[in-house]
Amino acid sequence: MIKVGLLGCGTVGGGVVQLLRANASYIEARVGAPIDIARVLVRDPNKERVAELDRDRVTTDAAAVLGDPSIDVVVEVMGGVEPAREHLAAAIAAGKQVVTANKMLLALHGGELLERARKRGVDLAFEGAVGGGIPVIRVLRDSLASDTIASLSGIINGTSNYVLTRMRQGGLSFEAAVKEAQEKGYAEADPTLDVGGGDAAHKLVVLSMLAFGARLDGARVSTEGIDAVEPVDHAFAERFGFVVKQLAVAKLKGEGPSAPLELRVHPALVAEDDPLANINGVLNAVAIEGRALGPCLLSGRGAGDMPTAVSVVADLVDVAIAKKSGVSGNMTRAIRLGDRHLAPMADVEARYYVRLSVFDRPGVLAKITGSLGERAVSIEQLVQQGRGTADVPVDVVILTHEAKEAAIQGALEAIGKSDYVARAPRMIRVH
Ligand code: NAP
Ligand code: HSE
């Protein structure tokens, strides 16, 4: 029997308990032994849990799980950095196999934990940490190990994608859409991590660790959330043939093991015929560009109890097989990390969508185009919607040609300080 210590039994932990019960005989045949959830660590022992949980196994004492020598595998689905990091380090030190879905922990301490696991000869598996049920970790770690990954672009926060979709297609307010995502179990305990872009940034670090072999513990990814996207941005995006999506982008900038990486998370205008534009609701997708492979798109449900449980239990099956076969640690040994720098945002080159709220006075457009032109930012399209006055602002929306981020930021700073704008300019990068 493979004995499991489950740290956390909330949305994902509950899904793990249910999936292990539902597929028990199939999983036993696959592993060659039954998997038994021996101990379950929670904060509140009296909370209602999934019916499949044996409540006699529930404890609030971490030592009862981590100090139990009969436990073979520790599955961490409690979230947060501490005490999760401390518990995983203790489990690894005790020679237990480890599975986690905790992207925040991996983004901050993944390199350190992988090193601990490698030295101790145990596996640290984390398919559930990115993309919910999409097998993107295995693809980057194993299937594409022969290729150089040039870039990856993804919709990797289910909550943000759900909120943007419900705002655009259902006409919901931002607040109402976030509430729905929380009720469906998609959001983090602190949903500002989702809508502020922090969760996607954590996942981008985890993906980049595997895609580029980069040690990125605590890397500061340039991050913007979806909280500033307004219904009018969806309408203008559609008019220009785009859809607004929250994207996470990683690019290799150059050749060789020390080439820097461009990592960024922000809302983006995605052309409506791009496959990413049609990834809606809680679906996630990761578009990978391999130098030899070319494009590869992985998509599926990116959040929620059962999709994430599929990945967590698949990891559990893998590490249980490794344990029984006496080959633990091979999965972790396959991940080798080296240092890489992040390229500055000022060097990013993109097309830009700019929305200005300006007073409708003679000569204003000339001043705007002048500010852009002085910095070599060329305009592709310009629309003024409606009729303002000298005191009532009107929306002017500009799509630029390819320009340097430093140039557009400089122009927007100058425009933002001028007396003809009613509020700070809004900028969204075009993917
Ligand atoms: P959740 O519903 O809030 O569940 C967290 C569980 O951990 C709860 O059972 C909680 O106990 C327990 N817990 C938290 N801190 C604890 C502590 N200090 N000591 C003991 N128990 C503690 O969270 P979740 O949505 O399942 O997410 C869990 C992890 O999976 C997070 O790292 C999250 O980022 C990740 N993840 C979530 C999803 C998703 O769709 N939800 C998808 C992929 C990855 P109580 O129940 O007693 O409060
Ligand atoms: N809160 C996360 C999301 C859960 O919405 O994508 C999946 O990691």
Short mmCIF file of C-alpha atoms and ligand atoms in Angstrom, two decimals, residues 8-12 41-44 47 49 77-79 83 101-103 128 185-186 188 303-304 308, ligand 1:
data_model
loop_
_atom_site.label_atom_id
_atom_site.label_comp_id
_atom_site.label_asym_id
_atom_site.label_seq_id
_atom_site.Cartn_x
_atom_site.Cartn_y
_atom_site.Cartn_z
CA GLY A 8 -5.00 20.69 2.84
CA CYS A 9 -8.49 19.50 1.97
CA GLY A 10 -10.18 22.51 0.36
CA THR A 11 -11.16 22.85 -3.31
CA VAL A 12 -8.23 20.89 -4.77
CA LEU A 41 -3.96 18.16 7.60
CA VAL A 42 -6.44 21.06 7.85
CA ARG A 43 -6.90 24.21 9.93
CA ASP A 44 -10.50 23.69 11.00
CA LYS A 47 -15.52 22.29 8.58
CA ARG A 49 -15.68 18.42 3.62
CA VAL A 77 -2.59 21.46 -1.60
CA MET A 78 -2.82 23.96 1.23
CA GLY A 79 -1.37 26.98 -0.58
CA PRO A 83 4.21 26.72 6.48
CA ALA A 101 -0.01 22.31 -6.83
CA ASN A 102 1.36 25.42 -5.12
CA LYS A 103 2.64 27.74 -7.86
CA GLY A 128 -1.25 20.73 -10.93
CA GLY A 185 -13.74 27.36 -6.87
CA TYR A 186 -11.48 28.93 -9.53
CA GLU A 188 -7.18 31.83 -5.08
CA ALA A 303 -8.80 25.77 -12.61
CA GLY A 304 -11.32 24.10 -10.35
CA THR A 308 -6.61 20.19 -10.93
P1 NAP B 1 -8.46 26.15 -0.43
O1 NAP B 1 -9.78 25.72 -0.95
O2 NAP B 1 -8.35 27.42 0.32
O3 NAP B 1 -7.91 24.94 0.50
C1 NAP B 1 -6.77 25.06 1.29
C2 NAP B 1 -6.74 23.92 2.29
O4 NAP B 1 -5.53 23.96 3.03
C3 NAP B 1 -7.87 23.98 3.31
O5 NAP B 1 -8.34 22.68 3.59
C4 NAP B 1 -7.20 24.59 4.54
O6 NAP B 1 -7.77 24.13 5.74
C5 NAP B 1 -5.80 24.03 4.42
N1 NAP B 1 -4.81 24.91 5.00
C6 NAP B 1 -4.42 26.13 4.59
N2 NAP B 1 -3.47 26.63 5.40
C7 NAP B 1 -3.27 25.71 6.35
C8 NAP B 1 -2.41 25.64 7.48
N3 NAP B 1 -1.58 26.64 7.79
N4 NAP B 1 -2.44 24.53 8.24
C9 NAP B 1 -3.28 23.52 7.96
N5 NAP B 1 -4.12 23.51 6.90
C10 NAP B 1 -4.10 24.60 6.10
O7 NAP B 1 -7.40 26.24 -1.60
P2 NAP B 1 -7.40 25.45 -2.99
O8 NAP B 1 -8.16 26.25 -4.00
O9 NAP B 1 -7.74 24.03 -2.80
O10 NAP B 1 -5.85 25.62 -3.41
C11 NAP B 1 -4.86 24.85 -2.80
C12 NAP B 1 -3.56 24.99 -3.56
O11 NAP B 1 -3.72 24.55 -4.89
C13 NAP B 1 -3.05 26.43 -3.66
O12 NAP B 1 -1.64 26.42 -3.68
C14 NAP B 1 -3.59 26.88 -5.01
O13 NAP B 1 -2.82 27.93 -5.55
C15 NAP B 1 -3.42 25.61 -5.79
N6 NAP B 1 -4.29 25.46 -6.96
C16 NAP B 1 -5.61 25.75 -6.87
C17 NAP B 1 -6.42 25.56 -7.97
C18 NAP B 1 -7.89 25.86 -7.95
O14 NAP B 1 -8.52 25.82 -9.01
N7 NAP B 1 -8.50 26.13 -6.80
C19 NAP B 1 -5.87 25.08 -9.17
C20 NAP B 1 -4.49 24.79 -9.22
C21 NAP B 1 -3.72 24.98 -8.11
P3 NAP B 1 -9.29 24.51 6.14
O15 NAP B 1 -10.14 23.82 5.13
O16 NAP B 1 -9.46 23.95 7.50
O17 NAP B 1 -9.38 26.01 6.07
#
